């Protein structure tokens, strides 16, 4: 899912109190990020949906919010996963589940950048087999 106004490196500079993300972090009303699309082709054919996002200030990066709010997860198993430097999943999955209002949301998993692609693939396969 791509924000209509993509984030530049400067936008993402969380050390700069005046950067785009910092302003969005400080003011929740700025976190309603328009996306180029929130629809997925053949959405109804999927029983399991993985939703991945980076952790920003302990929660899911908010550009994912409108994707979650605008889709119907009824009858689907939803598996969140996150990338982060040091944080855990925290409440990120629960918050997204509340936005979605539907679907069976599993706990999911946080990955550090040191994670191998093989491990990530194995984890995804084991979640689908559950
Ligand atoms: C605005 C912003 C806030 C972040 N906050 C956190 C945080 O609270 N905890 C953490 O472990 N990592 C944090 N990070 C690091 C990102 O989670 C990390 O860069 C990302 O998961 C790696 O994915 P990427 O390569 O797409 O950036 C933050 C990064 C940005 C840009």
PDB file of N, CA and C in Angstrom, residues 11-98:
ATOM      1  N   UNK A  11      11.363  13.195   5.584  1.00  0.00           N
ATOM      2  CA  UNK A  11      10.046  12.994   6.221  1.00  0.00           C
ATOM      3  C   UNK A  11      10.143  11.977   7.357  1.00  0.00           C
ATOM      4  N   UNK A  12      11.036  10.986   7.172  1.00  0.00           N
ATOM      5  CA  UNK A  12      11.124   9.871   8.122  1.00  0.00           C
ATOM      6  C   UNK A  12      12.129  10.115   9.248  1.00  0.00           C
ATOM      7  N   UNK A  13      12.709  11.311   9.290  1.00  0.00           N
ATOM      8  CA  UNK A  13      13.744  11.583  10.299  1.00  0.00           C
ATOM      9  C   UNK A  13      13.099  11.831  11.667  1.00  0.00           C
ATOM     10  N   UNK A  14      13.034  10.767  12.462  1.00  0.00           N
ATOM     11  CA  UNK A  14      12.356  10.878  13.753  1.00  0.00           C
ATOM     12  C   UNK A  14      13.169  11.656  14.780  1.00  0.00           C
ATOM     13  N   UNK A  15      14.450  11.916  14.452  1.00  0.00           N
ATOM     14  CA  UNK A  15      15.256  12.719  15.384  1.00  0.00           C
ATOM     15  C   UNK A  15      14.954  14.202  15.234  1.00  0.00           C
ATOM     16  N   UNK A  16      14.396  14.574  14.077  1.00  0.00           N
ATOM     17  CA  UNK A  16      14.043  15.971  13.808  1.00  0.00           C
ATOM     18  C   UNK A  16      12.610  16.213  14.285  1.00  0.00           C
ATOM     19  N   UNK A  17      12.467  17.047  15.300  1.00  0.00           N
ATOM     20  CA  UNK A  17      11.140  17.244  15.902  1.00  0.00           C
ATOM     21  C   UNK A  17      10.151  17.903  14.954  1.00  0.00           C
ATOM     22  N   UNK A  18      10.664  18.466  13.851  1.00  0.00           N
ATOM     23  CA  UNK A  18       9.772  19.144  12.916  1.00  0.00           C
ATOM     24  C   UNK A  18       9.549  18.336  11.634  1.00  0.00           C
ATOM     25  N   UNK A  19      10.063  17.099  11.568  1.00  0.00           N
ATOM     26  CA  UNK A  19       9.878  16.283  10.352  1.00  0.00           C
ATOM     27  C   UNK A  19       8.421  15.852  10.227  1.00  0.00           C
ATOM     28  N   UNK A  20       8.077  15.355   9.045  1.00  0.00           N
ATOM     29  CA  UNK A  20       6.690  14.914   8.822  1.00  0.00           C
ATOM     30  C   UNK A  20       6.258  13.871   9.847  1.00  0.00           C
ATOM     31  N   UNK A  21       7.053  12.797  10.019  1.00  0.00           N
ATOM     32  CA  UNK A  21       6.637  11.758  10.983  1.00  0.00           C
ATOM     33  C   UNK A  21       6.554  12.291  12.404  1.00  0.00           C
ATOM     34  N   UNK A  22       7.475  13.184  12.747  1.00  0.00           N
ATOM     35  CA  UNK A  22       7.427  13.719  14.116  1.00  0.00           C
ATOM     36  C   UNK A  22       6.153  14.521  14.328  1.00  0.00           C
ATOM     37  N   UNK A  23       5.770  15.302  13.325  1.00  0.00           N
ATOM     38  CA  UNK A  23       4.528  16.089  13.452  1.00  0.00           C
ATOM     39  C   UNK A  23       3.316  15.166  13.506  1.00  0.00           C
ATOM     40  N   UNK A  24       3.338  14.111  12.690  1.00  0.00           N
ATOM     41  CA  UNK A  24       2.225  13.146  12.714  1.00  0.00           C
ATOM     42  C   UNK A  24       2.175  12.408  14.048  1.00  0.00           C
ATOM     43  N   UNK A  25       3.369  12.115  14.577  1.00  0.00           N
ATOM     44  CA  UNK A  25       3.421  11.429  15.870  1.00  0.00           C
ATOM     45  C   UNK A  25       2.841  12.308  16.973  1.00  0.00           C
ATOM     46  N   UNK A  26       3.180  13.598  16.931  1.00  0.00           N
ATOM     47  CA  UNK A  26       2.744  14.520  17.986  1.00  0.00           C
ATOM     48  C   UNK A  26       1.274  14.896  17.873  1.00  0.00           C
ATOM     49  N   UNK A  27       0.723  14.777  16.658  1.00  0.00           N
ATOM     50  CA  UNK A  27      -0.657  15.220  16.418  1.00  0.00           C
ATOM     51  C   UNK A  27      -1.416  14.110  15.685  1.00  0.00           C
ATOM     52  N   UNK A  28      -2.186  13.359  16.449  1.00  0.00           N
ATOM     53  CA  UNK A  28      -2.859  12.179  15.896  1.00  0.00           C
ATOM     54  C   UNK A  28      -3.757  12.515  14.705  1.00  0.00           C
ATOM     55  N   UNK A  29      -4.260  13.748  14.658  1.00  0.00           N
ATOM     56  CA  UNK A  29      -5.172  14.110  13.566  1.00  0.00           C
ATOM     57  C   UNK A  29      -4.452  14.159  12.215  1.00  0.00           C
ATOM     58  N   UNK A  30      -3.117  14.142  12.244  1.00  0.00           N
ATOM     59  CA  UNK A  30      -2.359  14.169  10.981  1.00  0.00           C
ATOM     60  C   UNK A  30      -2.065  12.763  10.460  1.00  0.00           C
ATOM     61  N   UNK A  31      -2.537  11.741  11.203  1.00  0.00           N
ATOM     62  CA  UNK A  31      -2.146  10.369  10.846  1.00  0.00           C
ATOM     63  C   UNK A  31      -3.099   9.672   9.879  1.00  0.00           C
ATOM     64  N   UNK A  32      -4.055  10.420   9.321  1.00  0.00           N
ATOM     65  CA  UNK A  32      -4.980   9.830   8.360  1.00  0.00           C
ATOM     66  C   UNK A  32      -4.334   9.934   6.973  1.00  0.00           C
ATOM     67  N   UNK A  33      -3.547   8.924   6.618  1.00  0.00           N
ATOM     68  CA  UNK A  33      -2.691   9.012   5.432  1.00  0.00           C
ATOM     69  C   UNK A  33      -3.390   8.416   4.203  1.00  0.00           C
ATOM     70  N   UNK A  34      -3.723   9.236   3.196  1.00  0.00           N
ATOM     71  CA  UNK A  34      -4.365   8.690   1.988  1.00  0.00           C
ATOM     72  C   UNK A  34      -3.417   7.729   1.267  1.00  0.00           C
ATOM     73  N   UNK A  35      -3.991   6.637   0.762  1.00  0.00           N
ATOM     74  CA  UNK A  35      -3.210   5.633   0.033  1.00  0.00           C
ATOM     75  C   UNK A  35      -3.662   5.609  -1.426  1.00  0.00           C
ATOM     76  N   UNK A  36      -2.768   5.213  -2.308  1.00  0.00           N
ATOM     77  CA  UNK A  36      -3.132   5.190  -3.737  1.00  0.00           C
ATOM     78  C   UNK A  36      -4.285   4.215  -3.965  1.00  0.00           C
ATOM     79  N   UNK A  37      -4.293   3.121  -3.217  1.00  0.00           N
ATOM     80  CA  UNK A  37      -5.418   2.193  -3.257  1.00  0.00           C
ATOM     81  C   UNK A  37      -5.431   1.401  -1.957  1.00  0.00           C
ATOM     82  N   UNK A  38      -6.610   0.925  -1.573  1.00  0.00           N
ATOM     83  CA  UNK A  38      -6.657   0.025  -0.413  1.00  0.00           C
ATOM     84  C   UNK A  38      -7.289  -1.308  -0.814  1.00  0.00           C
ATOM     85  N   UNK A  39      -7.538  -1.478  -2.097  1.00  0.00           N
ATOM     86  CA  UNK A  39      -8.180  -2.729  -2.533  1.00  0.00           C
ATOM     87  C   UNK A  39      -7.127  -3.732  -3.002  1.00  0.00           C
ATOM     88  N   UNK A  40      -7.446  -4.998  -2.788  1.00  0.00           N
ATOM     89  CA  UNK A  40      -6.565  -6.091  -3.198  1.00  0.00           C
ATOM     90  C   UNK A  40      -7.343  -6.968  -4.175  1.00  0.00           C
ATOM     91  N   UNK A  41      -6.710  -7.244  -5.301  1.00  0.00           N
ATOM     92  CA  UNK A  41      -7.353  -8.096  -6.310  1.00  0.00           C
ATOM     93  C   UNK A  41      -7.710  -9.454  -5.708  1.00  0.00           C
ATOM     94  N   UNK A  42      -8.860  -9.962  -6.039  1.00  0.00           N
ATOM     95  CA  UNK A  42      -9.313 -11.287  -5.562  1.00  0.00           C
ATOM     96  C   UNK A  42      -9.322 -11.391  -4.036  1.00  0.00           C
ATOM     97  N   UNK A  43      -9.579 -10.295  -3.369  1.00  0.00           N
ATOM     98  CA  UNK A  43      -9.565 -10.257  -1.903  1.00  0.00           C
ATOM     99  C   UNK A  43     -10.374 -11.407  -1.300  1.00  0.00           C
ATOM    100  N   UNK A  44     -11.539 -11.681  -1.881  1.00  0.00           N
ATOM    101  CA  UNK A  44     -12.422 -12.706  -1.306  1.00  0.00           C
ATOM    102  C   UNK A  44     -11.817 -14.099  -1.353  1.00  0.00           C
ATOM    103  N   UNK A  45     -10.834 -14.310  -2.203  1.00  0.00           N
ATOM    104  CA  UNK A  45     -10.266 -15.659  -2.342  1.00  0.00           C
ATOM    105  C   UNK A  45      -9.237 -15.973  -1.248  1.00  0.00           C
ATOM    106  N   UNK A  46      -8.859 -14.986  -0.447  1.00  0.00           N
ATOM    107  CA  UNK A  46      -7.828 -15.213   0.575  1.00  0.00           C
ATOM    108  C   UNK A  46      -8.432 -15.567   1.934  1.00  0.00           C
ATOM    109  N   UNK A  47      -7.915 -16.642   2.506  1.00  0.00           N
ATOM    110  CA  UNK A  47      -8.368 -17.031   3.851  1.00  0.00           C
ATOM    111  C   UNK A  47      -7.408 -16.504   4.909  1.00  0.00           C
ATOM    112  N   UNK A  48      -6.161 -16.327   4.527  1.00  0.00           N
ATOM    113  CA  UNK A  48      -5.124 -15.850   5.452  1.00  0.00           C
ATOM    114  C   UNK A  48      -4.498 -14.583   4.880  1.00  0.00           C
ATOM    115  N   UNK A  49      -4.368 -13.578   5.736  1.00  0.00           N
ATOM    116  CA  UNK A  49      -3.775 -12.311   5.289  1.00  0.00           C
ATOM    117  C   UNK A  49      -2.624 -11.952   6.234  1.00  0.00           C
ATOM    118  N   UNK A  50      -1.440 -11.774   5.691  1.00  0.00           N
ATOM    119  CA  UNK A  50      -0.303 -11.261   6.469  1.00  0.00           C
ATOM    120  C   UNK A  50      -0.251  -9.745   6.289  1.00  0.00           C
ATOM    121  N   UNK A  51      -0.110  -9.044   7.391  1.00  0.00           N
ATOM    122  CA  UNK A  51      -0.006  -7.579   7.316  1.00  0.00           C
ATOM    123  C   UNK A  51       1.304  -7.151   7.960  1.00  0.00           C
ATOM    124  N   UNK A  52       2.185  -6.600   7.157  1.00  0.00           N
ATOM    125  CA  UNK A  52       3.511  -6.236   7.651  1.00  0.00           C
ATOM    126  C   UNK A  52       3.708  -4.734   7.696  1.00  0.00           C
ATOM    127  N   UNK A  53       4.457  -4.291   8.687  1.00  0.00           N
ATOM    128  CA  UNK A  53       4.684  -2.846   8.859  1.00  0.00           C
ATOM    129  C   UNK A  53       5.919  -2.635   9.726  1.00  0.00           C
ATOM    130  N   UNK A  54       6.566  -1.488   9.569  1.00  0.00           N
ATOM    131  CA  UNK A  54       7.618  -1.141  10.527  1.00  0.00           C
ATOM    132  C   UNK A  54       6.984  -0.598  11.803  1.00  0.00           C
ATOM    133  N   UNK A  55       7.687  -0.755  12.901  1.00  0.00           N
ATOM    134  CA  UNK A  55       7.248  -0.142  14.160  1.00  0.00           C
ATOM    135  C   UNK A  55       7.732   1.303  14.187  1.00  0.00           C
ATOM    136  N   UNK A  56       6.793   2.205  14.444  1.00  0.00           N
ATOM    137  CA  UNK A  56       7.111   3.620  14.645  1.00  0.00           C
ATOM    138  C   UNK A  56       6.668   3.990  16.049  1.00  0.00           C
ATOM    139  N   UNK A  57       7.588   4.443  16.843  1.00  0.00           N
ATOM    140  CA  UNK A  57       7.264   4.833  18.224  1.00  0.00           C
ATOM    141  C   UNK A  57       6.390   3.781  18.922  1.00  0.00           C
ATOM    142  N   UNK A  58       6.783   2.534  18.745  1.00  0.00           N
ATOM    143  CA  UNK A  58       6.130   1.451  19.490  1.00  0.00           C
ATOM    144  C   UNK A  58       4.830   0.929  18.901  1.00  0.00           C
ATOM    145  N   UNK A  59       4.327   1.552  17.841  1.00  0.00           N
ATOM    146  CA  UNK A  59       3.083   1.057  17.220  1.00  0.00           C
ATOM    147  C   UNK A  59       3.304   0.857  15.718  1.00  0.00           C
ATOM    148  N   UNK A  60       2.264   0.323  15.043  1.00  0.00           N
ATOM    149  CA  UNK A  60       2.400   0.121  13.599  1.00  0.00           C
ATOM    150  C   UNK A  60       2.508   1.470  12.895  1.00  0.00           C
ATOM    151  N   UNK A  61       3.392   1.547  11.928  1.00  0.00           N
ATOM    152  CA  UNK A  61       3.486   2.777  11.121  1.00  0.00           C
ATOM    153  C   UNK A  61       2.096   3.094  10.578  1.00  0.00           C
ATOM    154  N   UNK A  62       1.609   4.294  10.850  1.00  0.00           N
ATOM    155  CA  UNK A  62       0.198   4.620  10.585  1.00  0.00           C
ATOM    156  C   UNK A  62      -0.224   4.633   9.126  1.00  0.00           C
ATOM    157  N   UNK A  63       0.683   4.693   8.143  1.00  0.00           N
ATOM    158  CA  UNK A  63       0.164   4.575   6.769  1.00  0.00           C
ATOM    159  C   UNK A  63      -0.599   3.258   6.525  1.00  0.00           C
ATOM    160  N   UNK A  64      -0.391   2.252   7.377  1.00  0.00           N
ATOM    161  CA  UNK A  64      -1.117   0.986   7.201  1.00  0.00           C
ATOM    162  C   UNK A  64      -2.566   1.103   7.684  1.00  0.00           C
ATOM    163  N   UNK A  65      -2.867   2.103   8.505  1.00  0.00           N
ATOM    164  CA  UNK A  65      -4.187   2.167   9.163  1.00  0.00           C
ATOM    165  C   UNK A  65      -5.345   2.188   8.164  1.00  0.00           C
ATOM    166  N   UNK A  66      -5.226   2.998   7.114  1.00  0.00           N
ATOM    167  CA  UNK A  66      -6.356   3.100   6.181  1.00  0.00           C
ATOM    168  C   UNK A  66      -6.555   1.822   5.378  1.00  0.00           C
ATOM    169  N   UNK A  67      -5.489   1.062   5.168  1.00  0.00           N
ATOM    170  CA  UNK A  67      -5.665  -0.245   4.523  1.00  0.00           C
ATOM    171  C   UNK A  67      -6.520  -1.141   5.419  1.00  0.00           C
ATOM    172  N   UNK A  68      -6.187  -1.162   6.693  1.00  0.00           N
ATOM    173  CA  UNK A  68      -6.896  -2.029   7.639  1.00  0.00           C
ATOM    174  C   UNK A  68      -8.346  -1.552   7.817  1.00  0.00           C
ATOM    175  N   UNK A  69      -8.531  -0.242   7.917  1.00  0.00           N
ATOM    176  CA  UNK A  69      -9.883   0.297   8.134  1.00  0.00           C
ATOM    177  C   UNK A  69     -10.796   0.059   6.940  1.00  0.00           C
ATOM    178  N   UNK A  70     -10.211   0.013   5.741  1.00  0.00           N
ATOM    179  CA  UNK A  70     -11.038  -0.045   4.523  1.00  0.00           C
ATOM    180  C   UNK A  70     -11.238  -1.442   3.970  1.00  0.00           C
ATOM    181  N   UNK A  71     -10.796  -2.461   4.687  1.00  0.00           N
ATOM    182  CA  UNK A  71     -11.004  -3.819   4.193  1.00  0.00           C
ATOM    183  C   UNK A  71     -11.807  -4.641   5.187  1.00  0.00           C
ATOM    184  N   UNK A  72     -12.517  -5.630   4.634  1.00  0.00           N
ATOM    185  CA  UNK A  72     -13.345  -6.505   5.449  1.00  0.00           C
ATOM    186  C   UNK A  72     -12.606  -7.830   5.647  1.00  0.00           C
ATOM    187  N   UNK A  73     -12.270  -8.117   6.901  1.00  0.00           N
ATOM    188  CA  UNK A  73     -11.480  -9.306   7.207  1.00  0.00           C
ATOM    189  C   UNK A  73     -12.345 -10.468   7.712  1.00  0.00           C
ATOM    190  N   UNK A  74     -13.652 -10.341   7.601  1.00  0.00           N
ATOM    191  CA  UNK A  74     -14.545 -11.401   8.085  1.00  0.00           C
ATOM    192  C   UNK A  74     -14.185 -12.731   7.429  1.00  0.00           C
ATOM    193  N   UNK A  75     -14.102 -13.769   8.259  1.00  0.00           N
ATOM    194  CA  UNK A  75     -13.799 -15.097   7.744  1.00  0.00           C
ATOM    195  C   UNK A  75     -12.326 -15.320   7.440  1.00  0.00           C
ATOM    196  N   UNK A  76     -11.510 -14.318   7.686  1.00  0.00           N
ATOM    197  CA  UNK A  76     -10.076 -14.460   7.397  1.00  0.00           C
ATOM    198  C   UNK A  76      -9.267 -14.540   8.692  1.00  0.00           C
ATOM    199  N   UNK A  77      -8.132 -15.237   8.597  1.00  0.00           N
ATOM    200  CA  UNK A  77      -7.147 -15.199   9.671  1.00  0.00           C
ATOM    201  C   UNK A  77      -6.132 -14.122   9.306  1.00  0.00           C
ATOM    202  N   UNK A  78      -5.878 -13.224  10.235  1.00  0.00           N
ATOM    203  CA  UNK A  78      -4.960 -12.116   9.953  1.00  0.00           C
ATOM    204  C   UNK A  78      -3.713 -12.273  10.823  1.00  0.00           C
ATOM    205  N   UNK A  79      -2.560 -12.228  10.201  1.00  0.00           N
ATOM    206  CA  UNK A  79      -1.298 -12.425  10.917  1.00  0.00           C
ATOM    207  C   UNK A  79      -0.420 -11.184  10.747  1.00  0.00           C
ATOM    208  N   UNK A  80      -0.337 -10.381  11.792  1.00  0.00           N
ATOM    209  CA  UNK A  80       0.509  -9.189  11.681  1.00  0.00           C
ATOM    210  C   UNK A  80       1.992  -9.551  11.857  1.00  0.00           C
ATOM    211  N   UNK A  81       2.839  -8.811  11.195  1.00  0.00           N
ATOM    212  CA  UNK A  81       4.276  -8.948  11.469  1.00  0.00           C
ATOM    213  C   UNK A  81       4.909  -7.576  11.309  1.00  0.00           C
ATOM    214  N   UNK A  82       5.961  -7.376  12.085  1.00  0.00           N
ATOM    215  CA  UNK A  82       6.571  -6.046  12.116  1.00  0.00           C
ATOM    216  C   UNK A  82       8.078  -6.136  12.007  1.00  0.00           C
ATOM    217  N   UNK A  83       8.676  -5.066  11.509  1.00  0.00           N
ATOM    218  CA  UNK A  83      10.124  -4.924  11.585  1.00  0.00           C
ATOM    219  C   UNK A  83      10.410  -3.798  12.573  1.00  0.00           C
ATOM    220  N   UNK A  84      11.506  -3.952  13.297  1.00  0.00           N
ATOM    221  CA  UNK A  84      11.860  -2.945  14.294  1.00  0.00           C
ATOM    222  C   UNK A  84      13.338  -3.053  14.629  1.00  0.00           C
ATOM    223  N   UNK A  85      13.854  -2.010  15.231  1.00  0.00           N
ATOM    224  CA  UNK A  85      15.248  -2.016  15.666  1.00  0.00           C
ATOM    225  C   UNK A  85      15.362  -2.677  17.033  1.00  0.00           C
ATOM    226  N   UNK A  86      14.453  -2.309  17.932  1.00  0.00           N
ATOM    227  CA  UNK A  86      14.541  -2.861  19.290  1.00  0.00           C
ATOM    228  C   UNK A  86      13.170  -3.159  19.897  1.00  0.00           C
ATOM    229  N   UNK A  87      12.124  -2.518  19.404  1.00  0.00           N
ATOM    230  CA  UNK A  87      10.795  -2.703  19.998  1.00  0.00           C
ATOM    231  C   UNK A  87      10.240  -4.085  19.690  1.00  0.00           C
ATOM    232  N   UNK A  88       9.261  -4.477  20.516  1.00  0.00           N
ATOM    233  CA  UNK A  88       8.505  -5.695  20.255  1.00  0.00           C
ATOM    234  C   UNK A  88       7.218  -5.313  19.513  1.00  0.00           C
ATOM    235  N   UNK A  89       6.327  -6.268  19.302  1.00  0.00           N
ATOM    236  CA  UNK A  89       5.042  -5.975  18.630  1.00  0.00           C
ATOM    237  C   UNK A  89       4.223  -4.977  19.450  1.00  0.00           C
ATOM    238  N   UNK A  90       4.414  -5.008  20.766  1.00  0.00           N
ATOM    239  CA  UNK A  90       3.610  -4.142  21.626  1.00  0.00           C
ATOM    240  C   UNK A  90       2.131  -4.380  21.386  1.00  0.00           C
ATOM    241  N   UNK A  91       1.366  -3.309  21.382  1.00  0.00           N
ATOM    242  CA  UNK A  91      -0.078  -3.414  21.123  1.00  0.00           C
ATOM    243  C   UNK A  91      -0.401  -3.206  19.651  1.00  0.00           C
ATOM    244  N   UNK A  92       0.631  -3.211  18.805  1.00  0.00           N
ATOM    245  CA  UNK A  92       0.393  -2.836  17.402  1.00  0.00           C
ATOM    246  C   UNK A  92      -0.682  -3.695  16.744  1.00  0.00           C
ATOM    247  N   UNK A  93      -0.630  -5.011  16.978  1.00  0.00           N
ATOM    248  CA  UNK A  93      -1.622  -5.903  16.369  1.00  0.00           C
ATOM    249  C   UNK A  93      -3.021  -5.661  16.915  1.00  0.00           C
ATOM    250  N   UNK A  94      -3.096  -5.446  18.224  1.00  0.00           N
ATOM    251  CA  UNK A  94      -4.414  -5.218  18.862  1.00  0.00           C
ATOM    252  C   UNK A  94      -5.049  -3.930  18.342  1.00  0.00           C
ATOM    253  N   UNK A  95      -4.221  -2.908  18.190  1.00  0.00           N
ATOM    254  CA  UNK A  95      -4.753  -1.623  17.705  1.00  0.00           C
ATOM    255  C   UNK A  95      -5.296  -1.790  16.279  1.00  0.00           C
ATOM    256  N   UNK A  96      -4.553  -2.513  15.444  1.00  0.00           N
ATOM    257  CA  UNK A  96      -5.025  -2.720  14.069  1.00  0.00           C
ATOM    258  C   UNK A  96      -6.286  -3.571  14.062  1.00  0.00           C
ATOM    259  N   UNK A  97      -6.322  -4.566  14.931  1.00  0.00           N
ATOM    260  CA  UNK A  97      -7.524  -5.409  15.023  1.00  0.00           C
ATOM    261  C   UNK A  97      -8.744  -4.556  15.379  1.00  0.00           C
ATOM    262  N   UNK A  98      -8.576  -3.624  16.290  1.00  0.00           N
ATOM    263  CA  UNK A  98      -9.687  -2.738  16.662  1.00  0.00           C
ATOM    264  C   UNK A  98     -10.117  -1.866  15.478  1.00  0.00           C
TER     265      UNK A  98
END
